[in-house]
Short mmCIF file of C-alpha atoms in Angstrom, two decimals:
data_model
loop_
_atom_site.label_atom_id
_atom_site.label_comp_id
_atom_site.label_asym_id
_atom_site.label_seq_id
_atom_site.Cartn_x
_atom_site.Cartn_y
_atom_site.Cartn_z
CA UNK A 25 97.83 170.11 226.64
CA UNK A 26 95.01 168.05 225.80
CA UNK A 27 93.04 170.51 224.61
CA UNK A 28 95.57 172.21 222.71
CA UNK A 29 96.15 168.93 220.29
CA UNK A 30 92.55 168.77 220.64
CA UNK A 31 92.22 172.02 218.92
CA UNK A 32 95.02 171.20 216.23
CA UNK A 33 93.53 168.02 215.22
CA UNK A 34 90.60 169.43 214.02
CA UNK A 35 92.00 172.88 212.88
CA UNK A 36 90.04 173.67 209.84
CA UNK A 37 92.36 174.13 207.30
CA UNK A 38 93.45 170.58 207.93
CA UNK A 39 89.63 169.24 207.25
CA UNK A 40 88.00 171.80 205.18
CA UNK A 41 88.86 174.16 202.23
CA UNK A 42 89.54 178.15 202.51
CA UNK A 43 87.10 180.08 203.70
CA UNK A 44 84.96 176.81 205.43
CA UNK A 45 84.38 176.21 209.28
CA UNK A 46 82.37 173.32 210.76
CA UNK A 47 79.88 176.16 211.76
CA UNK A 48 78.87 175.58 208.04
CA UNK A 49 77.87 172.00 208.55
CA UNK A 50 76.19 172.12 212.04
CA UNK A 51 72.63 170.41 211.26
CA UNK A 52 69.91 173.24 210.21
CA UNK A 53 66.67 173.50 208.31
CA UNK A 54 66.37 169.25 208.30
CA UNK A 55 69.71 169.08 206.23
CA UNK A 56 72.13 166.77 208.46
CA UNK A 57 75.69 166.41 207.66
CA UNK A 58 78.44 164.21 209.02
CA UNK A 59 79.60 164.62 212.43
CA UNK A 60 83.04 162.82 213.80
CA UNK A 61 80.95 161.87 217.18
CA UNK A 62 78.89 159.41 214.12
CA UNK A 63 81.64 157.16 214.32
CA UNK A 64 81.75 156.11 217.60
CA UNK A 65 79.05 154.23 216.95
CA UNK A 66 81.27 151.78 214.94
CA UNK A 67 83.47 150.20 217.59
CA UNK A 68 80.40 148.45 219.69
CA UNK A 69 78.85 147.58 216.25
CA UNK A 70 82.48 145.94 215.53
CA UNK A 71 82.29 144.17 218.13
CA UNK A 72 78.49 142.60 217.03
CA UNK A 73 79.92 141.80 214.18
CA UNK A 74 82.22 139.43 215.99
CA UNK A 75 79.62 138.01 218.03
CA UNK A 76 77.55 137.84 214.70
CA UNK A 77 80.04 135.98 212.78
CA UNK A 78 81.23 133.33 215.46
CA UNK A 79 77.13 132.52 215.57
CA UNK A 80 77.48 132.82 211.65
CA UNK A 81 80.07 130.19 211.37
CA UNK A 82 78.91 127.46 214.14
CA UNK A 83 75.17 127.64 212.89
CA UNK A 84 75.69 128.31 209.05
CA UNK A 85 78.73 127.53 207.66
CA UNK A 86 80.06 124.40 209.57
CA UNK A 87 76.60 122.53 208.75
CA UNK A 88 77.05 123.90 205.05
CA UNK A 89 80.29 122.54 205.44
CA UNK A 90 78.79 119.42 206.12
CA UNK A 91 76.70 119.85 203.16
CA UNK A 92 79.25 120.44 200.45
CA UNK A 93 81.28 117.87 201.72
CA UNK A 94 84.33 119.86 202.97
CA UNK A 95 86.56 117.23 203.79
CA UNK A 96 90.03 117.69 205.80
CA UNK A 97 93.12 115.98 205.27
CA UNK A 98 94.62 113.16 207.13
CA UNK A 99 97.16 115.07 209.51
CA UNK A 100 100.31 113.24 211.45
CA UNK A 101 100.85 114.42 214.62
CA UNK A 102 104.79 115.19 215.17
CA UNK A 103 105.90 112.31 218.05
CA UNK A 104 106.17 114.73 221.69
CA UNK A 105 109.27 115.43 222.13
CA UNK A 106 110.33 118.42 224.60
CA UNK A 107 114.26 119.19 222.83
CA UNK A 108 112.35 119.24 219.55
CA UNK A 109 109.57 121.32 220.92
CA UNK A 110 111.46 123.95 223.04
CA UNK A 111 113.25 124.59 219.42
CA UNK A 112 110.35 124.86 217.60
CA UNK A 113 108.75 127.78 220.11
CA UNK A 114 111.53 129.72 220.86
CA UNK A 115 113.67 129.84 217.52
CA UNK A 116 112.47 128.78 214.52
CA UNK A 117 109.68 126.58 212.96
CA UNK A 118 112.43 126.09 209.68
CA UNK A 119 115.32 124.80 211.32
CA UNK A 120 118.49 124.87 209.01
CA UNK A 121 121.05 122.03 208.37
CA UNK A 122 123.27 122.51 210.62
CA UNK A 123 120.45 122.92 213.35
CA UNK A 124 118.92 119.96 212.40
CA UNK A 125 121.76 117.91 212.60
CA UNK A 126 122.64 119.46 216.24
CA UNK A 127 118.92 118.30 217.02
CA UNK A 128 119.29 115.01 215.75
CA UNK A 129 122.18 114.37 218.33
CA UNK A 130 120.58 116.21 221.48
CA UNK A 131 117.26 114.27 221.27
CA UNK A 132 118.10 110.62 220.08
CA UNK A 133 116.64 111.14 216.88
CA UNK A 134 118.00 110.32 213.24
CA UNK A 135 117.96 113.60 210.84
CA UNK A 136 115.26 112.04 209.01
CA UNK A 137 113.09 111.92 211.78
CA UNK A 138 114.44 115.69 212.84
CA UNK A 139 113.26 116.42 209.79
CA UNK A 140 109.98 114.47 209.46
CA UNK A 141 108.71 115.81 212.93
CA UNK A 142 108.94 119.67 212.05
CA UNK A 143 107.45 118.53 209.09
CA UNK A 144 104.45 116.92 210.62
CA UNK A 145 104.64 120.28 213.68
CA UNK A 146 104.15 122.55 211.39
CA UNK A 147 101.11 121.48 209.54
CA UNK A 148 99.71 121.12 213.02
CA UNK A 149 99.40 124.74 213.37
CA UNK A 150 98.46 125.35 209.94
CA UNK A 151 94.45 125.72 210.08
CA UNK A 152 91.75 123.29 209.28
CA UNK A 153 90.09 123.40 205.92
CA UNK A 154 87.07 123.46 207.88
CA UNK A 155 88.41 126.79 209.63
CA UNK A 156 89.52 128.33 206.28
CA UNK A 157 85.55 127.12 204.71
CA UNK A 158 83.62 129.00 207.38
CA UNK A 159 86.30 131.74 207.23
CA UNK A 160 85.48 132.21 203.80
CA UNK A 161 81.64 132.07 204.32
CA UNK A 162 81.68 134.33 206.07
CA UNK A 163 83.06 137.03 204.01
CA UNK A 164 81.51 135.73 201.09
CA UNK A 165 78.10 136.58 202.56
CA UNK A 166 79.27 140.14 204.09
CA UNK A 167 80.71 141.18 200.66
CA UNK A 168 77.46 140.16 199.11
CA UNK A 169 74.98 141.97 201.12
CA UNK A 170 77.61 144.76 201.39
CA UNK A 171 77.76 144.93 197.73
CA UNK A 172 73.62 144.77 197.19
CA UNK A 173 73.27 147.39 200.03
CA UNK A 174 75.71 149.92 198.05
CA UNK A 175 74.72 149.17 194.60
CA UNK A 176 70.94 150.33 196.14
CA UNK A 177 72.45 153.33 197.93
CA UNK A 178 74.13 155.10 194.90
CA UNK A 179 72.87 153.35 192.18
CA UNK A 180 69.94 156.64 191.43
CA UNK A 181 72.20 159.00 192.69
CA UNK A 182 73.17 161.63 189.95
CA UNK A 183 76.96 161.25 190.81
CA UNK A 184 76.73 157.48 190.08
CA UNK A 185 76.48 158.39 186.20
CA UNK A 186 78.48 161.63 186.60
CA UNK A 187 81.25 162.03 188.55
CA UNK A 188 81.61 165.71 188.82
CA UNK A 189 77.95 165.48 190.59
CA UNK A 190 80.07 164.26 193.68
CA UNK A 191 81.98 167.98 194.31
CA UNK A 192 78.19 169.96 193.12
CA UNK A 193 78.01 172.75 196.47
CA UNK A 194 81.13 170.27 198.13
CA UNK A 195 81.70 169.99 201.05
CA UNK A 196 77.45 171.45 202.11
CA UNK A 197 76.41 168.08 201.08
CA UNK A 198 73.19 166.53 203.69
CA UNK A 199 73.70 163.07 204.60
CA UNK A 200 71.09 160.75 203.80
CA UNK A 201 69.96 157.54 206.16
CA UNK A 202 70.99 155.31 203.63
CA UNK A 203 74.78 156.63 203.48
CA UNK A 204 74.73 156.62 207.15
CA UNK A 205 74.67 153.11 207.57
CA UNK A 206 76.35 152.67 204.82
CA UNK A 207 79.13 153.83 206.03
CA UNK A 208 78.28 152.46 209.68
CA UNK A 209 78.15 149.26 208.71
CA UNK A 210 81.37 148.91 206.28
CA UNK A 211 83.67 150.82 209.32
CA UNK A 212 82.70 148.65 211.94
CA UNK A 213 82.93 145.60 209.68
CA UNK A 214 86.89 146.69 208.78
CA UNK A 215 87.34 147.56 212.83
CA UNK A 216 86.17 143.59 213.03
CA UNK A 217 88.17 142.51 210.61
CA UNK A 218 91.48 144.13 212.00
CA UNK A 219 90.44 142.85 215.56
CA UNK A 220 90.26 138.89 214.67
CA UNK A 221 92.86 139.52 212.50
CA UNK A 222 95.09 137.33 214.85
CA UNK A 223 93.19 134.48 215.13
CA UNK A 224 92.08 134.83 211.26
CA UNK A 225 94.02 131.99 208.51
CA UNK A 226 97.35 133.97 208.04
CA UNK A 227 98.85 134.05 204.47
CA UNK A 228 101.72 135.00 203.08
CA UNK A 229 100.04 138.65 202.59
CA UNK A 230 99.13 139.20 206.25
CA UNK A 231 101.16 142.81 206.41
CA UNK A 232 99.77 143.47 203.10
CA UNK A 233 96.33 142.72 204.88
CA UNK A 234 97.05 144.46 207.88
CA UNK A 235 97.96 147.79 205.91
CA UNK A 236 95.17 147.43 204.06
CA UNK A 237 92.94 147.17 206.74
CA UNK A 238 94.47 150.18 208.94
CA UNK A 239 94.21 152.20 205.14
CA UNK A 240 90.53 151.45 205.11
CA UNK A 241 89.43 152.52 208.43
CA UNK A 242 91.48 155.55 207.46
CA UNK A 243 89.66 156.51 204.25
CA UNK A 244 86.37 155.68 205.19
CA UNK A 245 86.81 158.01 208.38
CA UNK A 246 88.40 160.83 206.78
CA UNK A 247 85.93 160.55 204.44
CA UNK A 248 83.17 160.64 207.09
CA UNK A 249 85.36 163.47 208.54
CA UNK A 250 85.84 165.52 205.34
CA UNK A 251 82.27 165.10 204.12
CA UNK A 252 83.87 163.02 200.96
CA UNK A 253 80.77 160.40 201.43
CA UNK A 254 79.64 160.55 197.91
CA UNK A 255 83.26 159.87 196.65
CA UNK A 256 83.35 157.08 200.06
CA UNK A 257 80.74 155.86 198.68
CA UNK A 258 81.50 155.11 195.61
CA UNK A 259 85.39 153.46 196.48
CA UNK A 260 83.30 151.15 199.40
CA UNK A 261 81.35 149.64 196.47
CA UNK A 262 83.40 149.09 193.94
CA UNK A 263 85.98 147.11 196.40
CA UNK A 264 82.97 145.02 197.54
CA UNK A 265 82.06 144.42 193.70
CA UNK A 266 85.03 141.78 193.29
CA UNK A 267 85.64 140.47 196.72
CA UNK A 268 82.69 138.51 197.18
CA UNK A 269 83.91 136.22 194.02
CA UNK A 270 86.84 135.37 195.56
CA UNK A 271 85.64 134.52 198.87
CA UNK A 272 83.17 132.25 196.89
CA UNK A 273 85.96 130.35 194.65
CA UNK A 274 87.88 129.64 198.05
CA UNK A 275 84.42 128.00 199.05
CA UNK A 276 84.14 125.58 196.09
CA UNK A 277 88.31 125.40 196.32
CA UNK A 278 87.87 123.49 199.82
CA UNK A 279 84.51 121.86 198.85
CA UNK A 280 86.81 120.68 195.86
CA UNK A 281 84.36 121.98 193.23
CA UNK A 282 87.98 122.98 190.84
CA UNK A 283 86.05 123.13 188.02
CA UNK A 284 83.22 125.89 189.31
CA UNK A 285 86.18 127.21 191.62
CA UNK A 286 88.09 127.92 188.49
CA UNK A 287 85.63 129.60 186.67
CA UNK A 288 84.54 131.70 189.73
CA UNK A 289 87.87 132.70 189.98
CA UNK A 290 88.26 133.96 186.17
CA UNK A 291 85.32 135.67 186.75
CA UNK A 292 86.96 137.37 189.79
CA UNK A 293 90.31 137.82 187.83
CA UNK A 294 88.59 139.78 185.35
CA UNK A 295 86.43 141.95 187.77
CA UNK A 296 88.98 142.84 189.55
CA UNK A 297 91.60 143.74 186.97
CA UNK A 298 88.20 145.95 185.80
CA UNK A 299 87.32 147.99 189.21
CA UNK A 300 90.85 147.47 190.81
CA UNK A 301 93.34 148.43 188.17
CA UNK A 302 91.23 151.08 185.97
CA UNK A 303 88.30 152.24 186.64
CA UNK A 304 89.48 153.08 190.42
CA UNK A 305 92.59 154.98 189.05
CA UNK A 306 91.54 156.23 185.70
CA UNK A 307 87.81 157.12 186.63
CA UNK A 308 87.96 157.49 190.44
CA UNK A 309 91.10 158.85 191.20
CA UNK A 310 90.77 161.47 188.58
CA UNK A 311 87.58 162.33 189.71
CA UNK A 312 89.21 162.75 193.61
CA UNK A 313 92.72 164.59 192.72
CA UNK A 314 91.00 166.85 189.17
CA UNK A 315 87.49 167.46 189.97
CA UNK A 316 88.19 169.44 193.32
CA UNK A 317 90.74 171.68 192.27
CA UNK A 318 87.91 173.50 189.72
CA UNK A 319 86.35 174.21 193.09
CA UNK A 320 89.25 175.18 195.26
CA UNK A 321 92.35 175.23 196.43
CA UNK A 322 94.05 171.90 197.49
CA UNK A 323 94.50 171.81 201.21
CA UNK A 324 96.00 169.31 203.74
CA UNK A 325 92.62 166.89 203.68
CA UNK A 326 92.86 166.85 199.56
CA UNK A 327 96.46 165.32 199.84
CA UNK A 328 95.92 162.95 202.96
CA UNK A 329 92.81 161.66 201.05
CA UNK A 330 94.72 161.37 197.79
CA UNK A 331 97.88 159.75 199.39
CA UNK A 332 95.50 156.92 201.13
CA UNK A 333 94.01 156.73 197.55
CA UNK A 334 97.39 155.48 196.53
CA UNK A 335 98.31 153.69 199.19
CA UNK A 336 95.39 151.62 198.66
CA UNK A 337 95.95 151.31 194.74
CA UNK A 338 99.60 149.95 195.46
CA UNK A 339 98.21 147.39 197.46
CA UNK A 340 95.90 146.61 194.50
CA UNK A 341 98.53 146.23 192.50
CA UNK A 342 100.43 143.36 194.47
CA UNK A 343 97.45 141.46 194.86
CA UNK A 344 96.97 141.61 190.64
CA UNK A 345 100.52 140.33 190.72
CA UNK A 346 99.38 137.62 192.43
CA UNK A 347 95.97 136.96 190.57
CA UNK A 348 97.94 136.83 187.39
CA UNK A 349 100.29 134.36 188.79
CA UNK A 350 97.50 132.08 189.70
CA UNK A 351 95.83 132.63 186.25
CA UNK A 352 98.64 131.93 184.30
CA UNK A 353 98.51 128.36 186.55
CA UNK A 354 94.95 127.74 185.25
CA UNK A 355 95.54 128.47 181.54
CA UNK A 356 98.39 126.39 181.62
CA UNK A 357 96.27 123.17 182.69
CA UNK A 358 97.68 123.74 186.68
CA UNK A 359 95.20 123.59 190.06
CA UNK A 360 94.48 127.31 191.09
CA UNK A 361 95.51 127.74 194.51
CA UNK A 362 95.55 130.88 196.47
CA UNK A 363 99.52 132.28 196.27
CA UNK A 364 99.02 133.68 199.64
CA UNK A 365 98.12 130.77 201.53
CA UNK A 366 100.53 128.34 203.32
CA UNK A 367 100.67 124.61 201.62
CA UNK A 368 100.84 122.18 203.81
CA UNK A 369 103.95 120.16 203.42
CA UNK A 370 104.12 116.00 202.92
CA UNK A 371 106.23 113.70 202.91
CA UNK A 372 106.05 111.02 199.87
CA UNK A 373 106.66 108.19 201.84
CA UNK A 374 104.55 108.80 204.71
CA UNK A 375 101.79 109.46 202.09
CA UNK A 376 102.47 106.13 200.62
CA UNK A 377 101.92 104.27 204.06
CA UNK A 378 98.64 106.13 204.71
CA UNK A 379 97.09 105.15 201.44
CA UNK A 380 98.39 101.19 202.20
CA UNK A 381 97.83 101.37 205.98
CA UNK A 382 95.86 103.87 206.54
CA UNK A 383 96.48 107.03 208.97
CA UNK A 384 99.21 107.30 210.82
CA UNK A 385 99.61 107.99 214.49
CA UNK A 386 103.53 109.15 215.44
CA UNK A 387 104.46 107.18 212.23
CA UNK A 388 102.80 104.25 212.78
CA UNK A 389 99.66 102.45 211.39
CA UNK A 390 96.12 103.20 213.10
CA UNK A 391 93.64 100.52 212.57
CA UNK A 392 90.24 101.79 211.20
CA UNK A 393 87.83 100.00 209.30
CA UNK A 394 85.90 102.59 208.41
CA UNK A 395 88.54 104.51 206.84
CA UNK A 396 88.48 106.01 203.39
CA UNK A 397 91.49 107.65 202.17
CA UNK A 398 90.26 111.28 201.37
CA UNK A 399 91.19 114.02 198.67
#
């Protein structure tokens, strides 16, 4: 049975056009083409990558941390209470009115102070600025080098200045070093990605993220799969040209650098309004659903490929949604924060007694010379 689905998966006509069989791109006369058993490669190298970044963040981005000044806020820690806690894990870190007030009478506690701890319990989960900082670092310096590293790959390639060059004698196209890890190196950073994806800050986007992710792997595969690595090629860069901006403005965000943040940020806007919204659709998306069909017939590969395509561009689309949103906040004088993150909640008198007192400890004053009340 095995077998069978074995043999179905990689039918031809699923993979190639009419009249192709993977006989014709079996390695001969030093030409090398893409081979599905490539990829396995990618799951160890994911894997690195973790091991990579957790040795990134505690010997890199925690001392630059330090360095910029990355300061975290003063956090109150909710009172222990087990009626309030047992509530909290097993139904619902937003306890309505009614719920509270039930609360209020089962653990001895006013509705202020029902209110005030799942306050204070839920910003204890929320994670560190510190946490979000090396997060972002992180990124930042993948996207970078990602971004350098494809820029040199395509950027003398004929099909970088003409997009019809990237179907020329498709799909008995050789694969070049350079493409290999290329492509290597951008899969097994997405397989990383969707593995810490758990432990990663969560925002308000995180199925968005999560789709995205699983689309990625997806394309780039197929891609691999398919032989589409000049068109891969092409998408992986142009996604890496804006997303290093961002993850730089949320650096200077929690440095609190708002001025460089913001104009980081407008930079980013505009880039990715630029790559995201037309030249992916108008000049690479024509280029994947037209250019082919001068060559041959569409088959099952050149409407999977096509429907990821869009997948992918739908996604882009809700994240300009939010981009705009934010940008609209900075031209009308407001701080830009990131629409997908979580705010932390407070609570106007508490923050009151912490700038007269000091922090607080369960609500009440900790003594600490040495305090300074921080942004």
């Amino acid at each position: 049975m095995f077998q069978t689905l074995y043999s179905y998966f990689w039918w031809e006509r699923l993979w190639l056009p009419a009249n192709l069989t993977w006989a014709d791109l079996e390695d001969r006369d030093g030409r090398v083409y893409a081979k599905a058993s490539d990829l396995y490669i990618t799951l160890p190298l994911a894997f690195l990558f973790l091991i990579v970044r957790h040795l990134f963040e505690t010997y890199v981005a925690t001392p630059l941390a330090g360095l910029l000044n990355v300061k975290e806020k003063v956090r109150l820690k909710a009172t222990p209470n087990a009626v309030l806690e047992k509530f909290y894990a097993a139904t619902t870190k937003h306890p309505k009115q009614a719920d509270v007030e039930m609360l209020s009478k089962k653990s001895g506690c006013t509705v202020r102070q029902v209110e005030r701890w799942f306050r204070r319990r839920r910003n204890q989960d929320r994670p560190s600025l510190l946490k979000k900082f090396r997060e972002a670092s992180w990124r930042f310096t993948f996207y970078l080098i990602a971004f350098i590293a494809g820029m040199a790959v395509i950027v003398d390639k004929p099909w970088f200045y003409d997009l019809r060059e990237v179907w020329k004698g498709y799909p008995i196209q050789s694969i070049l070093p350079s493409q290999y890890w290329y492509y290597m190196i951008e899969l097994s950073f997405y397989w990383s990605l969707l593995f810490s994806i758990a432990s990663d800050v969560k925002r308000k986007d995180f199925k968005e993220q999560i789709i995205h992710h699983v689309a990625t792997i997806i394309l780039i595969s197929f891609s691999w799969f398919a032989n589409y690595t000049r068109a891969g090629t092409l998408i992986m860069a142009l996604h890496d040209s804006s997303d290093y901006l961002l993850e730089s403005a949320k650096m200077f965000n929690y440095a609190g650098w708002r001025n460089t943040c913001n104009n980081i940020f407008i930079v980013f806007a505009a880039v990715f309004i630029i790559t995201r919204l037309v030249i992916l659709p108008f000049w690479i998306m024509h280029c994947t659903v037209f250019y082919p069909l001068d060559l041959y017939p569409a088959f099952f590969g050149y409407y999977f490929f096509n429907f990821m395509m869009v997948v992918l561009q739908l996604l882009h689309i809700f994240w300009a949604y939010l981009i705009i949103r934010m940008a609209q906040k900075f031209i009308t004088g407001k701080v830009v924060e990131d629409e997908r993150s979580d705010r932390e909640e407070t609570d106007n008198s508490e923050e009151e007694e912490v700038a007269k007192n000091g922090p607080l400890s369960n609500g009440h004053p900790v003594l600490n010379n040495n305090h300074r009340k921080t942004d």
